[in-house]
């Protein structure tokens, strides 16, 4: 039997690493300028954490978590999203006693048993940020602006930002009733999933992708028109702030997101072609989440971006992503004596912080030069048996052509203070 990576997972090959490192470096720069500290949480958590936060009626919890009983008889889930673990850690480490809000970011693998397709995997990776401990709409604006600035810093274009307010536990029940009434009137036209949603999670009716259900969605009552006074004020203020910042956004009353913990603000950044199906960045406010998992009432807001989807869009848009720096030197040698010396010279070069790889043993000098060409190194240090006697090497410039003999000491001396 030949093993393959499990369905819906992918190996991240060396040729693709540059995209990931590029995104990470932009994300880290962003977090530095916006003041977000890093938090890493375990790959698995108690299953109850996600049940209580993401919500029992959601696809993620009902159909997609990788949940297992461990050998001690405890139920665990591989992380299906990053926000609940961050809130759990916030509580566990007493971060509510620090100056609020606390700003955190993370990079993590995420597991969802979904039907794999382009841009949808069973293991994907997220970069996310969370601001916990401040309910002010200016924080919403700041977080949305951060997501938008992140996309711009990557060089992605043609994206759209959609925003909505889905109210809070005060005003949402009345809205849900209106929604149910609307959909019940034509329940025979609903897809089978939506018939279940009508009972279990009516908000999700709005983002069904089936044409029949979509048509009903466009005529459905709008959450942003059913807000209580406090949510209305928050929503108005957020829109005023977004106008001040000057980022282009569209209100989409069908944007509800797939996790139960959201309150008030929800938003997504979508690529031009496929819209919501391939959202690159999704987030929102979750003012009840910390309390739901055992803390005192604490507001929060954040977003997460899918690494694989960002890579997909960087490639599609042919964004010029810098190559990973490769070693600049190859040390070629012929014969055992020379190889001994080459090993020593390469180690000394690396000790000076300069990238150097050994030419392949058993290859002719010509073969090693070909190898140097295909690796794209700038220089080849040739260690020959004859030159060894006088402690000399030949330095060949692969960019400009030409070569010159020089003592090993001069070669190494010339590298002092250089860092590749
Ligand atoms: P989410 O929308 O479920 O939100 O996921 C965030 C992002 O992860 C999506 O916008 C998408 O780019 C990527 N993503 C999701 N599922 C997959 C998949 N199966 N394959 C590839 N990429 C995927 C959350 O997870 C929330 N925790 C975000 C958040 C943070 N809300 C507040 N704070």
Coordinates of C-alpha atoms and ligand atoms in Angstrom, one line a residue:
X1 CA 0.0 0.0 0.0
X2 CA 1.3 3.4 -0.9
X3 CA 0.2 6.1 1.6
X4 CA -1.0 9.5 0.5
X5 CA -1.8 12.6 2.5
X6 CA -5.4 12.3 3.9
X7 CA -8.2 13.7 1.7
X8 CA -8.6 17.4 2.2
X9 CA -5.0 17.9 3.5
X10 CA -1.9 19.0 1.6
X11 CA 1.8 18.8 2.0
X12 CA 3.4 22.3 1.9
X13 CA 6.2 21.8 -0.6
X14 CA 9.4 23.9 -0.7
X15 CA 8.3 25.7 -3.9
X16 CA 5.2 27.0 -2.1
X17 CA 6.9 28.0 1.1
X18 CA 7.8 31.5 -0.2
X19 CA 4.1 32.4 -0.3
X20 CA 3.6 31.3 3.3
X21 CA 6.7 33.1 4.6
X22 CA 5.6 36.2 2.7
X23 CA 2.1 36.2 4.3
X24 CA 3.6 35.5 7.7
X25 CA 6.1 38.3 7.5
X26 CA 3.4 40.8 6.4
X27 CA 1.1 39.5 9.2
X28 CA 3.8 39.9 11.8
X29 CA 4.6 43.4 10.6
X30 CA 0.9 44.2 10.8
X31 CA 0.7 42.9 14.4
X32 CA 3.7 44.9 15.4
X33 CA 2.2 48.1 14.2
X34 CA -1.2 47.4 15.6
X35 CA 0.2 46.1 18.9
X36 CA -1.0 42.5 18.9
X37 CA 0.9 40.0 21.0
X38 CA 1.2 36.4 19.9
X39 CA -0.7 33.5 21.5
X40 CA -0.3 29.8 20.7
X41 CA -2.9 27.3 22.0
X42 CA -3.0 23.5 21.8
X43 CA -4.2 21.8 18.6
X44 CA -6.9 20.0 20.6
X45 CA -9.2 21.2 23.4
X46 CA -12.0 19.8 25.4
X47 CA -14.9 19.1 23.0
X48 CA -17.3 21.1 25.2
X49 CA -15.4 24.3 24.6
X50 CA -16.5 24.3 20.9
X51 CA -20.0 23.0 21.7
X52 CA -20.6 25.9 24.0
X53 CA -19.0 28.6 21.9
X54 CA -19.3 27.8 18.2
X55 CA -22.8 26.4 19.0
X56 CA -24.6 23.1 18.9
X57 CA -26.7 24.0 15.9
X58 CA -23.8 24.9 13.6
X59 CA -22.4 22.9 10.7
X60 CA -19.0 23.1 12.3
X61 CA -20.0 21.4 15.5
X62 CA -22.7 19.1 14.1
X63 CA -20.9 17.8 11.0
X64 CA -17.3 18.9 10.9
X65 CA -15.3 18.6 14.1
X66 CA -12.8 15.8 14.5
X67 CA -13.9 14.7 18.0
X68 CA -12.5 11.7 19.8
X69 CA -12.4 10.1 23.2
X70 CA -8.9 10.0 24.5
X71 CA -7.4 7.1 26.5
X72 CA -8.5 8.8 29.8
X73 CA -12.1 8.8 28.6
X74 CA -12.3 12.6 27.9
X75 CA -13.8 14.0 24.8
X76 CA -11.5 16.1 22.8
X77 CA -11.8 18.0 19.5
X78 CA -9.1 19.1 17.1
X79 CA -9.4 22.9 16.9
X80 CA -12.2 23.8 14.3
X81 CA -11.5 27.5 14.8
X82 CA -9.3 29.8 16.8
X83 CA -11.4 32.2 18.7
X84 CA -12.9 30.0 21.5
X85 CA -9.4 28.7 22.4
X86 CA -8.1 32.3 22.6
X87 CA -11.0 33.2 25.0
X88 CA -10.3 30.1 27.0
X89 CA -6.6 31.1 27.4
X90 CA -7.6 34.7 28.2
X91 CA -9.6 33.4 31.1
X92 CA -7.2 30.7 32.2
X93 CA -4.3 33.1 32.4
X94 CA -6.1 35.9 34.1
X95 CA -5.8 38.3 31.2
X96 CA -8.9 40.1 32.4
X97 CA -6.7 41.6 35.1
X98 CA -4.4 43.2 32.5
X99 CA -5.2 46.6 31.0
X100 CA -8.1 46.1 28.6
X101 CA -8.5 45.5 25.8
X102 CA -6.0 42.6 25.3
X103 CA -4.9 42.3 21.7
X104 CA -3.7 38.9 20.6
X105 CA -2.8 37.2 17.3
X106 CA -2.3 33.6 16.2
X107 CA -1.2 31.3 13.4
X108 CA -2.7 27.8 13.7
X109 CA -3.9 24.7 11.8
X110 CA -7.7 24.3 11.8
X111 CA -9.6 21.0 11.2
X112 CA -13.0 20.7 9.7
X113 CA -14.5 17.6 8.1
X114 CA -15.7 19.4 5.0
X115 CA -16.3 18.3 1.4
X116 CA -12.9 19.1 -0.1
X117 CA -12.7 21.4 -3.1
X118 CA -10.5 24.2 -4.4
X119 CA -9.8 26.5 -1.4
X120 CA -11.7 24.2 1.0
X121 CA -9.7 21.7 3.0
X122 CA -10.1 19.4 6.0
X123 CA -6.9 20.9 7.5
X124 CA -6.4 24.6 6.7
X125 CA -4.3 27.3 8.4
X126 CA -5.4 30.6 9.8
X127 CA -3.8 33.8 10.8
X128 CA -6.2 35.5 13.2
X129 CA -6.5 38.4 15.6
X130 CA -8.7 39.0 18.6
X131 CA -9.3 42.2 20.7
X132 CA -10.9 41.2 24.1
X133 CA -12.3 43.6 26.6
X134 CA -13.6 46.6 24.7
X135 CA -17.2 47.0 23.3
X136 CA -16.6 50.3 21.6
X137 CA -17.5 50.5 17.9
X138 CA -14.2 52.2 17.2
X139 CA -12.5 48.9 18.0
X140 CA -14.7 47.2 15.4
X141 CA -13.6 49.8 12.9
X142 CA -10.0 49.3 13.9
X143 CA -10.2 45.5 13.5
X144 CA -12.0 45.8 10.1
X145 CA -9.4 48.3 8.9
X146 CA -6.6 46.0 10.0
X147 CA -8.0 43.2 7.9
X148 CA -8.4 45.5 5.0
X149 CA -4.9 46.9 5.4
X150 CA -3.5 43.3 5.6
X151 CA -5.0 42.4 2.2
X152 CA -3.6 45.6 0.8
X153 CA -0.1 44.9 2.2
X154 CA -0.2 41.5 0.5
X155 CA -0.7 43.2 -2.8
X156 CA -4.2 41.6 -3.4
X157 CA -6.7 43.7 -5.3
X158 CA -10.3 43.6 -6.5
X159 CA -11.5 42.4 -3.1
X160 CA -14.7 43.5 -1.5
X161 CA -15.5 44.2 2.2
X162 CA -19.0 43.3 3.3
X163 CA -20.3 44.2 6.7
X164 CA -23.6 43.6 8.6
X165 CA -25.0 43.8 12.2
X166 CA -26.9 40.8 13.5
X167 CA -27.9 42.4 16.8
X168 CA -27.6 40.8 20.2
X169 CA -29.6 38.5 22.5
X170 CA -32.0 41.4 23.3
X171 CA -33.1 42.1 19.7
X172 CA -32.2 38.9 17.9
X173 CA -35.1 36.7 19.1
X174 CA -37.7 39.0 17.7
X175 CA -35.7 39.2 14.4
X176 CA -35.4 35.4 14.3
X177 CA -39.2 35.2 14.7
X178 CA -39.7 37.4 11.7
X179 CA -37.2 35.4 9.7
X180 CA -38.9 32.1 10.5
X181 CA -42.3 33.6 9.6
X182 CA -40.9 34.7 6.2
X183 CA -39.3 31.4 5.4
X184 CA -42.2 29.3 6.7
X185 CA -44.5 30.9 4.2
X186 CA -42.6 29.1 1.4
X187 CA -41.1 26.2 3.3
X188 CA -41.9 23.8 0.4
X189 CA -39.4 25.8 -1.8
X190 CA -36.6 25.3 0.7
X191 CA -33.7 22.9 0.2
X192 CA -33.6 20.0 2.7
X193 CA -30.8 21.6 4.7
X194 CA -32.7 24.8 5.0
X195 CA -35.8 22.9 6.3
X196 CA -33.6 21.7 9.2
X197 CA -32.1 25.2 9.6
X198 CA -35.6 26.7 9.9
X199 CA -36.0 24.6 13.1
X200 CA -32.5 24.6 14.4
X201 CA -30.5 27.7 13.2
X202 CA -32.8 30.1 11.2
X203 CA -30.1 32.7 10.9
X204 CA -28.1 30.4 8.6
X205 CA -31.1 30.3 6.2
X206 CA -29.8 33.6 4.8
X207 CA -26.5 32.3 3.6
X208 CA -27.7 29.1 1.8
X209 CA -26.2 29.0 -1.7
X210 CA -29.1 27.1 -3.3
X211 CA -30.8 29.4 -5.9
X212 CA -34.3 28.8 -4.5
X213 CA -33.3 29.7 -1.0
X214 CA -31.2 32.6 -2.2
X215 CA -34.2 34.2 -3.9
X216 CA -36.1 33.9 -0.6
X217 CA -33.1 35.4 1.2
X218 CA -33.1 38.6 -0.8
X219 CA -36.6 39.3 0.3
X220 CA -36.1 38.3 3.9
X221 CA -36.4 40.8 6.8
X222 CA -33.1 42.5 7.5
X223 CA -31.3 42.1 10.8
X224 CA -30.0 45.7 10.6
X225 CA -33.5 47.0 10.5
X226 CA -34.6 45.1 13.6
X227 CA -31.9 46.3 16.0
X228 CA -32.6 47.4 19.6
X229 CA -31.5 50.9 20.5
X230 CA -28.1 50.0 21.9
X231 CA -27.3 47.8 18.8
X232 CA -28.6 50.5 16.4
X233 CA -26.3 53.1 18.0
X234 CA -23.4 50.7 17.8
X235 CA -24.1 50.0 14.2
X236 CA -24.5 53.7 13.2
X237 CA -21.4 54.6 15.0
X238 CA -19.4 51.8 13.3
X239 CA -20.5 53.0 9.9
X240 CA -19.6 56.6 10.8
X241 CA -16.1 55.4 11.8
X242 CA -15.7 53.4 8.6
X243 CA -16.6 56.5 6.7
X244 CA -13.9 58.4 8.6
X245 CA -11.3 55.8 7.8
X246 CA -12.5 55.9 4.2
X247 CA -12.4 52.2 3.4
X248 CA -15.0 51.0 0.8
X249 CA -17.5 48.6 2.2
X250 CA -20.9 47.2 1.3
X251 CA -23.7 46.3 3.7
X252 CA -25.0 42.8 3.0
X253 CA -28.0 41.9 5.1
X254 CA -27.5 38.2 4.3
X255 CA -24.1 38.1 5.9
X256 CA -24.6 36.1 9.1
X257 CA -21.4 33.9 9.3
X258 CA -21.3 30.3 10.4
X259 CA -20.6 30.4 14.1
X260 CA -23.1 31.0 16.8
X261 CA -21.1 33.3 19.0
X262 CA -21.4 36.5 16.9
X263 CA -23.2 39.6 18.2
X264 CA -23.6 42.9 16.4
X265 CA -20.8 43.4 13.9
X266 CA -20.0 40.7 11.3
X267 CA -17.7 41.2 8.3
X268 CA -16.0 39.4 5.5
X269 CA -13.4 40.1 2.8
X270 CA -14.2 38.3 -0.4
X271 CA -12.4 37.9 -3.7
X272 CA -14.1 39.3 -6.8
X273 CA -14.9 36.0 -8.6
X274 CA -16.6 33.7 -6.2
X275 CA -17.7 36.0 -3.5
X276 CA -18.8 34.4 -0.2
X277 CA -17.9 30.9 -1.2
X278 CA -14.2 31.6 -1.0
X279 CA -14.0 34.3 1.6
X280 CA -10.4 35.1 2.5
X281 CA -11.1 36.9 5.8
X282 CA -14.0 36.6 8.2
X283 CA -14.8 38.0 11.6
X284 CA -17.0 39.8 13.9
X285 CA -17.9 40.7 17.5
X286 CA -18.6 38.1 20.1
X287 CA -19.7 39.9 23.2
X288 CA -21.2 36.8 24.9
X289 CA -18.5 34.3 24.2
X290 CA -16.2 34.8 27.3
X291 CA -19.3 34.5 29.6
X292 CA -20.5 31.5 27.7
X293 CA -17.4 29.6 28.5
X294 CA -17.3 30.5 32.2
X295 CA -15.9 34.1 32.5
X296 CA -17.7 37.3 33.4
X297 CA -19.4 39.3 30.6
X298 CA -16.5 40.5 28.4
X299 CA -16.8 41.9 24.9
X300 CA -14.6 40.8 22.0
X301 CA -14.0 41.1 18.3
X302 CA -11.6 39.6 15.8
X303 CA -11.1 38.1 12.4
X304 CA -9.3 35.1 10.9
X305 CA -7.8 34.7 7.4
X306 CA -7.2 31.4 5.6
X307 CA -3.6 31.0 4.6
X308 CA -4.4 28.6 1.7
X309 CA -7.0 31.0 0.3
X310 CA -4.6 33.9 0.4
X311 CA -1.9 31.8 -1.4
X312 CA -4.5 30.9 -4.0
X313 CA -5.3 34.5 -4.6
X314 CA -1.7 35.6 -4.6
X315 CA -1.0 33.1 -7.4
X316 CA -4.2 34.0 -9.3
X317 CA -3.3 37.6 -9.2
X318 CA 0.3 36.9 -10.0
X319 CA 1.5 39.0 -7.1
X320 CA 5.3 39.2 -7.2
X321 CA 6.4 37.3 -4.1
X322 CA 10.1 37.4 -3.1
X323 CA 12.0 34.1 -3.4
X324 CA 13.2 32.5 -0.3
X325 CA 16.9 33.4 0.1
X326 CA 19.0 30.5 -1.1
X327 CA 22.7 29.8 -0.2
X328 CA 24.9 32.0 -2.2
X329 CA 27.9 29.6 -2.4
X330 CA 28.5 26.1 -3.5
X331 CA 31.8 24.5 -2.5
X332 CA 32.9 22.0 -5.2
X333 CA 35.6 19.5 -4.8
X334 CA 37.2 16.6 -6.7
X335 CA 38.9 13.8 -4.8
X336 CA 38.8 12.7 -1.2
X337 CA 41.5 15.1 0.1
X338 CA 39.8 18.0 -1.5
X339 CA 36.4 16.9 -0.2
X340 CA 37.8 16.9 3.4
X341 CA 39.0 20.4 2.9
X342 CA 35.7 21.5 1.2
X343 CA 33.7 20.2 4.2
X344 CA 35.9 22.3 6.5
X345 CA 35.7 25.4 4.3
X346 CA 31.9 25.2 3.9
X347 CA 31.5 24.8 7.7
X348 CA 33.7 27.9 8.3
X349 CA 31.7 29.9 5.8
X350 CA 28.4 29.0 7.5
X351 CA 30.1 29.8 10.8
X352 CA 30.5 33.3 9.4
X353 CA 26.7 33.4 8.7
X354 CA 27.2 32.9 4.9
X355 CA 25.0 30.3 3.1
X356 CA 27.1 27.5 1.6
X357 CA 26.3 24.0 0.3
X358 CA 28.6 21.2 -0.6
X359 CA 28.7 20.0 -4.2
X360 CA 27.4 16.5 -4.7
X361 CA 30.0 13.8 -3.8
X362 CA 30.9 11.5 -6.8
X363 CA 30.0 14.2 -9.3
X364 CA 32.7 15.6 -11.7
X365 CA 33.6 19.3 -11.4
X366 CA 31.5 20.0 -14.5
X367 CA 28.5 18.1 -12.8
X368 CA 28.9 20.2 -9.7
X369 CA 29.0 23.5 -11.8
X370 CA 25.8 22.3 -13.4
X371 CA 24.3 21.7 -10.0
X372 CA 25.4 25.2 -8.9
X373 CA 23.6 26.6 -12.0
X374 CA 20.4 24.8 -11.3
X375 CA 20.4 25.9 -7.6
X376 CA 21.0 29.5 -8.7
X377 CA 24.0 30.1 -6.4
X378 CA 26.1 33.2 -7.1
X379 CA 29.6 31.8 -6.5
X380 CA 31.3 28.4 -6.6
X381 CA 34.4 27.8 -4.5
X382 CA 36.4 25.1 -6.3
X383 CA 38.7 23.1 -4.1
X384 CA 41.2 21.1 -6.3
X385 CA 43.8 18.6 -5.2
X386 CA 46.6 20.6 -6.8
X387 CA 45.7 23.9 -5.1
X388 CA 45.3 22.2 -1.7
X389 CA 49.0 22.0 -1.3
X390 CA 49.3 25.8 -1.2
X391 CA 46.0 26.2 0.7
X392 CA 44.4 27.9 -2.3
X393 CA 40.9 27.7 -3.8
X394 CA 39.4 29.1 -6.9
X395 CA 36.4 31.4 -6.6
X396 CA 34.1 31.3 -9.6
X397 CA 31.6 34.1 -10.2
X398 CA 28.5 32.4 -11.6
X399 CA 26.7 35.7 -12.3
X400 CA 29.4 37.5 -14.3
X401 CA 31.6 34.6 -15.3
X402 CA 35.3 34.6 -14.6
X403 CA 37.2 33.1 -11.7
X404 CA 40.3 33.8 -9.6
X405 CA 42.5 31.8 -7.4
X406 CA 42.9 32.9 -3.8
X407 CA 44.1 31.6 -0.4
X408 CA 41.5 30.1 1.8
X409 CA 42.2 32.8 4.5
X410 CA 41.4 35.5 2.0
X411 CA 38.2 33.9 1.0
X412 CA 37.1 33.5 4.6
X413 CA 38.4 36.9 5.6
X414 CA 36.3 38.5 2.8
X415 CA 33.2 37.0 4.4
X416 CA 33.8 38.5 7.8
X417 CA 30.9 40.8 8.9
X418 CA 28.7 39.6 6.0
X419 CA 25.4 38.1 6.8
X420 CA 23.3 36.5 4.1
Ligands
LIG1 P1 -14.3 31.3 9.6 O1 -15.0 32.2 8.6 O2 -14.9 30.0 9.9 O3 -14.1 32.1 10.9 O4 -12.8 31.0 9.1 C1 -11.9 32.1 8.8 C2 -11.3 31.9 7.5 O5 -10.6 30.7 7.4 C3 -12.2 32.0 6.3 O6 -12.5 33.3 5.9 C4 -11.4 31.2 5.2 O7 -10.5 32.1 4.6 C5 -10.6 30.2 6.1 N1 -11.3 28.9 6.0 C6 -12.4 28.5 6.7 N2 -12.7 27.2 6.4 C7 -11.8 26.8 5.5 C8 -11.5 25.5 4.8 N3 -12.3 24.4 5.1 N4 -10.5 25.5 4.0 C9 -9.7 26.5 3.8 N5 -9.9 27.7 4.4 C10 -10.9 27.8 5.2 C11 -13.5 31.7 12.0 O8 -12.9 30.6 12.1 C12 -13.6 32.7 13.2 N6 -12.9 32.1 14.3 C13 -13.0 34.0 12.8 C14 -13.0 35.0 13.9 C15 -12.0 35.4 14.6 N7 -14.1 35.6 14.3 C16 -13.8 36.4 15.3 N8 -12.5 36.3 15.5

